[in-house]
Short mmCIF file of C-alpha atoms in Angstrom, two decimals:
data_model
loop_
_atom_site.label_atom_id
_atom_site.label_comp_id
_atom_site.label_asym_id
_atom_site.label_seq_id
_atom_site.Cartn_x
_atom_site.Cartn_y
_atom_site.Cartn_z
CA MET O 1 -28.98 -39.28 -24.56
CA SER O 2 -31.03 -39.91 -21.47
CA LYS O 3 -32.74 -37.05 -19.54
CA PHE O 4 -30.13 -37.48 -16.92
CA SER O 5 -27.27 -37.00 -19.41
CA VAL O 6 -28.39 -33.76 -20.72
CA GLY O 7 -29.24 -32.35 -17.57
CA VAL O 8 -25.61 -32.88 -16.32
CA ALA O 9 -24.53 -31.54 -19.82
CA ALA O 10 -26.40 -28.33 -19.25
CA GLY O 11 -25.91 -27.71 -16.06
CA ALA O 12 -21.91 -28.01 -16.42
CA ALA O 13 -22.48 -25.43 -19.33
CA ALA O 14 -24.22 -22.98 -17.36
CA LEU O 15 -21.39 -24.01 -14.42
CA LEU O 16 -18.56 -22.94 -16.97
CA SER O 17 -20.72 -20.03 -18.11
CA ALA O 18 -20.84 -19.03 -14.29
CA MET O 19 -16.98 -19.00 -14.02
CA TRP O 20 -16.07 -17.52 -16.95
CA ILE O 21 -17.61 -14.01 -16.08
CA ALA O 22 -17.72 -14.57 -12.36
CA PRO O 23 -14.10 -13.14 -11.68
CA VAL O 24 -15.25 -9.73 -13.82
CA ALA O 25 -18.52 -9.69 -11.53
CA VAL O 26 -16.15 -10.04 -8.39
CA ALA O 27 -12.95 -7.97 -8.98
CA ASP O 28 -15.22 -5.12 -10.06
CA GLU O 29 -17.04 -4.73 -7.06
CA GLU O 30 -15.86 -3.22 -3.87
CA SER O 31 -18.28 -3.09 -0.70
CA ALA O 32 -17.29 0.71 1.94
CA VAL O 33 -16.26 -1.83 4.21
CA ASP O 34 -13.02 -2.70 2.00
CA VAL O 35 -12.65 0.94 1.12
CA VAL O 36 -12.22 1.51 4.88
CA ALA O 37 -10.23 -1.20 5.40
CA LYS O 38 -7.64 -0.41 2.63
CA VAL O 39 -7.11 2.91 4.01
CA VAL O 40 -7.41 2.24 7.83
CA PRO O 41 -7.06 -1.06 8.04
CA ALA O 42 -6.44 -1.40 12.17
CA ASP O 43 -9.42 0.02 12.63
CA VAL O 44 -12.10 -2.65 10.44
CA THR O 45 -9.99 -5.47 12.49
CA ALA O 46 -10.83 -4.00 16.06
CA ALA O 47 -14.62 -4.03 15.19
CA ILE O 48 -16.45 -7.24 17.28
CA ASP O 49 -16.79 -10.78 15.57
CA THR O 50 -20.52 -10.42 15.81
CA LEU O 51 -22.53 -9.95 12.69
CA LEU O 52 -24.82 -7.25 13.83
CA LEU O 53 -28.77 -6.57 12.56
CA ALA O 54 -28.82 -10.82 12.27
CA ASP O 55 -32.52 -11.98 13.37
CA GLY O 56 -33.11 -7.94 13.38
CA GLY O 57 -31.40 -7.52 15.91
CA GLY O 58 -28.55 -4.60 16.62
CA THR O 59 -27.87 -4.67 20.16
CA VAL O 60 -24.95 -5.40 21.41
CA THR O 61 -23.13 -5.46 25.11
CA ILE O 62 -19.31 -5.07 25.07
CA ASP O 63 -18.00 -5.43 28.85
CA GLN O 64 -20.42 -2.59 30.63
CA LEU O 65 -21.56 -0.97 27.08
CA GLU O 66 -24.25 -0.90 25.25
CA VAL O 67 -24.68 0.08 21.96
CA GLU O 68 -27.47 -0.65 19.85
CA VAL O 69 -27.40 -0.01 16.04
CA SER O 70 -30.41 -0.02 13.79
CA ALA O 71 -30.82 -1.12 9.95
CA VAL O 72 -32.87 2.65 10.09
CA ALA O 73 -30.22 5.23 9.28
CA ALA O 74 -32.87 7.83 10.96
CA ASP O 75 -32.67 5.69 14.32
CA GLY O 76 -28.81 6.74 14.75
CA VAL O 77 -26.76 4.78 16.79
CA SER O 78 -26.87 4.61 20.85
CA ILE O 79 -24.21 4.25 23.26
CA SER O 80 -24.33 4.36 27.30
CA THR O 81 -22.54 7.65 28.22
CA GLY O 82 -22.86 8.79 31.84
CA ASP O 83 -26.04 8.23 33.44
CA GLY O 84 -28.01 7.26 30.69
CA VAL O 85 -27.52 6.98 26.89
CA ALA O 86 -26.75 9.12 23.93
CA THR O 87 -27.54 8.75 20.03
CA ILE O 88 -25.09 9.37 17.34
CA GLY O 89 -27.02 10.33 14.45
CA LEU O 90 -26.36 9.88 11.20
CA PRO O 91 -25.24 11.82 7.80
CA PHE O 92 -28.41 12.11 5.26
CA ALA O 93 -30.45 9.24 6.92
CA ASP O 94 -33.50 10.71 5.84
CA GLU O 95 -32.10 9.77 2.21
CA ALA O 96 -30.21 7.00 2.92
CA ASP O 97 -31.08 3.13 2.10
CA VAL O 98 -32.23 0.29 4.66
CA GLY O 99 -28.38 -0.85 7.07
CA SER O 100 -26.65 -3.91 5.31
CA SER O 101 -24.42 -6.16 7.96
CA THR O 102 -22.05 -7.83 5.46
CA ASP O 103 -19.01 -7.57 7.65
CA PRO O 104 -18.52 -8.54 11.15
CA GLY O 105 -19.16 -5.83 13.82
CA THR O 106 -20.35 -3.29 11.19
CA VAL O 107 -23.42 -2.01 9.26
CA THR O 108 -23.52 -0.17 5.57
CA TYR O 109 -25.94 2.88 4.75
CA ASP O 110 -25.79 3.99 1.19
CA ASN O 111 -26.86 7.52 1.39
CA GLY O 112 -27.46 8.11 -2.30
CA ASN O 113 -25.22 10.82 -3.43
CA SER O 114 -21.96 9.19 -3.85
CA THR O 115 -21.44 8.71 -0.14
CA SER O 116 -21.81 6.18 2.25
CA SER O 117 -21.61 5.75 6.34
CA VAL O 118 -20.05 3.13 7.65
CA VAL O 119 -20.71 1.97 11.45
CA LEU O 120 -18.02 -0.32 12.80
CA VAL O 121 -18.21 -1.03 16.78
CA HIS O 122 -14.98 -1.17 18.24
CA ASP O 123 -14.06 -4.50 20.63
CA THR O 124 -13.18 -1.62 23.02
CA GLY O 125 -16.66 -0.44 22.89
CA SER O 126 -16.34 2.38 20.95
CA VAL O 127 -17.87 3.62 18.18
CA GLN O 128 -16.58 4.87 14.47
CA VAL O 129 -18.76 6.10 12.27
CA ALA O 130 -16.63 6.09 8.30
CA THR O 131 -17.64 8.06 5.59
CA VAL O 132 -16.68 6.51 2.28
CA ILE O 133 -17.12 9.97 -0.27
CA ASP O 134 -17.05 8.61 -3.99
CA SER O 135 -16.69 11.78 -5.99
CA ALA O 136 -15.52 15.24 -6.37
CA ALA O 137 -19.23 15.78 -6.77
CA ALA O 138 -20.42 13.95 -2.89
CA PRO O 139 -21.12 16.58 -0.23
CA SER O 140 -18.68 18.32 1.96
CA ARG O 141 -20.59 18.90 5.08
CA TYR O 142 -21.22 16.40 7.56
CA ASP O 143 -23.99 16.37 9.87
CA TYR O 144 -24.30 14.55 13.29
CA PRO O 145 -27.38 15.53 15.35
CA ILE O 146 -26.15 14.34 19.28
CA ASP O 147 -29.02 13.17 21.76
CA LEU O 148 -27.38 13.74 25.31
CA PRO O 149 -28.61 12.16 28.32
CA GLU O 150 -30.08 14.79 30.16
CA GLY O 151 -28.10 16.83 32.21
CA SER O 152 -24.91 16.87 30.03
CA GLY O 153 -23.77 18.87 26.77
CA LEU O 154 -21.63 18.97 23.70
CA VAL O 155 -18.26 21.24 23.64
CA LEU O 156 -15.70 21.47 21.63
CA ARG O 157 -12.21 20.85 22.64
CA ASP O 158 -8.62 20.11 21.58
CA GLY O 159 -9.64 19.70 17.61
CA GLY O 160 -12.40 16.87 18.48
CA ALA O 161 -15.49 17.09 20.85
CA VAL O 162 -16.03 15.98 24.27
CA VAL O 163 -19.47 15.37 26.03
CA ILE O 164 -19.70 17.29 29.31
CA ASP O 165 -21.79 16.73 32.67
CA ASP O 166 -23.08 20.02 33.28
CA ALA O 167 -22.99 19.96 36.72
CA THR O 168 -19.68 18.79 37.94
CA GLY O 169 -17.85 19.54 34.60
CA GLU O 170 -16.78 15.08 34.22
CA VAL O 171 -15.92 13.96 30.88
CA LEU O 172 -18.70 11.66 29.96
CA GLY O 173 -17.18 10.87 26.31
CA SER O 174 -15.48 12.05 23.18
CA PHE O 175 -15.24 12.15 19.62
CA ALA O 176 -11.52 12.09 19.14
CA ALA O 177 -10.35 14.91 16.55
CA PRO O 178 -11.66 13.76 12.77
CA TRP O 179 -9.47 12.87 9.96
CA ALA O 180 -9.92 12.17 6.35
CA LYS O 181 -7.63 10.17 3.42
CA ASP O 182 -7.82 9.83 0.32
CA ALA O 183 -7.60 6.62 -1.69
CA THR O 184 -3.88 6.96 -2.02
CA GLY O 185 -3.78 7.87 2.26
CA LYS O 186 -3.14 11.33 1.30
CA ASP O 187 -4.36 13.47 4.20
CA VAL O 188 -7.69 15.63 3.51
CA PRO O 189 -8.14 18.69 5.09
CA THR O 190 -11.11 18.00 7.90
CA ARG O 191 -12.48 19.74 10.99
CA TYR O 192 -15.38 19.62 13.17
CA GLU O 193 -18.20 22.51 13.45
CA LEU O 194 -20.55 22.66 16.03
CA ASP O 195 -24.26 23.78 16.07
CA GLY O 196 -25.58 23.41 19.20
CA GLN O 197 -25.49 19.57 19.60
CA THR O 198 -25.22 18.84 16.09
CA LEU O 199 -21.80 17.86 15.62
CA THR O 200 -20.48 18.65 11.63
CA GLN O 201 -17.54 17.12 9.98
CA ILE O 202 -16.10 19.54 7.16
CA VAL O 203 -14.41 17.09 4.51
CA ASP O 204 -12.60 19.86 2.16
CA HIS O 205 -12.14 17.08 -0.82
CA ASP O 206 -11.78 18.88 -4.60
CA SER O 207 -10.96 16.55 -8.02
CA SER O 208 -7.26 16.88 -6.37
CA PHE O 209 -7.54 13.76 -4.61
CA ALA O 210 -8.12 10.16 -5.23
CA TYR O 211 -11.05 8.67 -5.05
CA PRO O 212 -12.55 7.17 -2.62
CA VAL O 213 -12.12 9.15 0.26
CA VAL O 214 -12.94 8.05 4.07
CA ALA O 215 -13.34 10.46 6.41
CA ASP O 216 -14.65 9.48 10.26
CA PRO O 217 -15.68 10.80 14.12
CA THR O 218 -15.28 8.10 16.51
CA TYR O 219 -16.90 7.63 19.64
CA THR O 220 -15.88 6.60 23.10
CA THR O 221 -17.18 6.47 26.37
CA HIS O 222 -15.57 7.85 29.57
CA VAL O 223 -18.01 7.19 31.96
CA SER O 224 -20.72 4.83 32.10
CA TYR O 225 -23.01 3.32 34.77
CA LEU O 226 -24.22 0.19 35.78
CA SER O 227 -27.81 -0.12 36.70
CA LYS O 228 -29.00 -1.88 40.52
CA SER O 229 -30.00 -5.27 38.32
CA GLN O 230 -26.58 -5.15 36.61
CA VAL O 231 -24.74 -4.83 40.17
CA VAL O 232 -27.33 -8.16 41.56
CA THR O 233 -25.88 -9.97 38.48
CA MET O 234 -21.85 -8.86 39.26
CA TYR O 235 -22.06 -9.40 42.61
CA ASN O 236 -23.55 -13.10 42.24
CA GLY O 237 -20.83 -13.69 40.16
CA LEU O 238 -18.20 -12.64 42.20
CA LYS O 239 -19.39 -14.23 45.40
CA GLY O 240 -17.56 -17.74 44.21
CA ILE O 241 -14.72 -16.30 43.29
CA SER O 242 -12.29 -18.46 45.11
CA ASN O 243 -13.67 -21.48 43.07
CA ALA O 244 -14.13 -19.81 39.93
CA CYS O 245 -10.36 -18.64 39.63
CA SER O 246 -9.31 -22.73 39.87
CA VAL O 247 -11.47 -23.25 36.31
CA ALA O 248 -10.66 -22.74 33.07
CA PRO O 249 -12.05 -20.74 30.96
CA ILE O 250 -13.57 -18.09 33.53
CA PRO O 251 -16.62 -16.06 32.53
CA TRP O 252 -16.81 -12.93 32.86
CA PRO O 253 -17.16 -11.43 35.77
CA ALA O 254 -15.62 -13.75 37.80
CA SER O 255 -12.45 -13.79 35.03
CA ILE O 256 -11.34 -9.77 35.72
CA ALA O 257 -11.32 -10.72 39.58
CA CYS O 258 -9.42 -13.49 38.87
CA LEU O 259 -6.83 -10.92 37.37
CA GLY O 260 -6.90 -9.02 40.29
CA LEU O 261 -9.32 -6.06 38.85
CA ALA O 262 -12.80 -6.86 40.45
CA PRO O 263 -13.43 -4.11 42.42
CA THR O 264 -14.99 -6.37 45.05
CA ALA O 265 -15.57 -4.05 47.72
CA GLN O 266 -17.63 -1.85 45.44
CA VAL O 267 -19.76 -4.31 44.08
CA GLU O 268 -20.71 -5.53 47.85
CA LYS O 269 -20.96 -1.78 49.33
CA ALA O 270 -23.67 -1.46 45.88
CA TYR O 271 -25.09 -4.66 46.23
CA TRP O 272 -26.31 -4.07 50.22
CA ASN O 273 -27.07 -0.45 49.49
CA LYS O 274 -28.68 -1.32 46.67
CA TRP O 275 -26.95 1.56 44.99
CA ARG O 276 -25.45 1.50 41.18
CA LEU O 277 -21.83 1.45 40.18
CA LYS O 278 -20.36 4.00 38.40
CA VAL O 279 -17.83 3.04 35.41
CA THR O 280 -14.87 5.43 34.83
CA TYR O 281 -12.69 4.64 31.47
CA TYR O 282 -9.21 6.64 31.93
CA ASN O 283 -6.65 7.33 29.55
CA CYS O 284 -9.20 7.33 26.75
CA GLY O 285 -7.41 7.71 23.21
CA PHE O 286 -8.61 7.27 19.57
CA ASN O 287 -10.06 3.68 20.09
CA TYR O 288 -9.48 2.43 23.59
CA CYS O 289 -9.13 3.09 26.95
CA SER O 290 -6.36 2.09 29.49
CA TYR O 291 -7.76 1.17 32.07
CA THR O 292 -11.57 1.20 34.16
CA THR O 293 -12.33 1.44 38.08
CA TYR O 294 -15.53 1.36 39.68
CA THR O 295 -17.46 3.24 42.17
CA ALA O 296 -20.53 2.74 44.24
CA VAL O 297 -22.88 5.45 43.91
CA PRO O 298 -26.77 6.20 45.08
#
């Protein structure tokens, strides 16, 4: 038998062996994202179609909002909020493994205590942090230290929590009321507690529930600002709108103008006065906002 034939035979044997054991290995393996998808499939489907942490980067811009996720759990998740950035710290971040991004729009951290944190960046710009709880031995308290823009604070409201502008009382962003479900879809009792700017989700799970349990807070920005340089970019994009509307596909920001949604007057006002644009998101729900307005501000 030639060396080539021996190599082919050995390769075929190895392939058959791999084929024999692979189905068992795959069947036993379920990622934290898979678990979340089983409980709340719409939330995973709503994640952006971008593989985060690719090439070492984890910053994405969704419409006017910038979201940054790091492979290091201790860095938390940062998102445009009001006149600055809010950073949401993650539970057990100091003990968590390096994050991995195997599914678009998600980063998963193994916390080393029968829990994982799954960050999902939605195509609406909202950020969800789903905790996957694997057993009754896992903790029941999940702390989210929040670093807010200067001049704002965090308060509990309507079962959730809101970021408030201290001077005006305006809601800059909000955490939806928390939820938790076991593997059968059964509701698990949960609530928020607030200590300073640390938001804690309490999940009252025990062996009477089917594991894994999934729990989450979801944060949605209500107000953000476009910088002067972003105003210039937007203004330049809107200048040729009359010609752009006859072309398909139409790039942003021209597309919003063609739909009658462009804040042309406010963009021009901000551009000529060298001001910023205040972006306000209205009727914000669990992971969406119905519409947006723009206002030129100094």
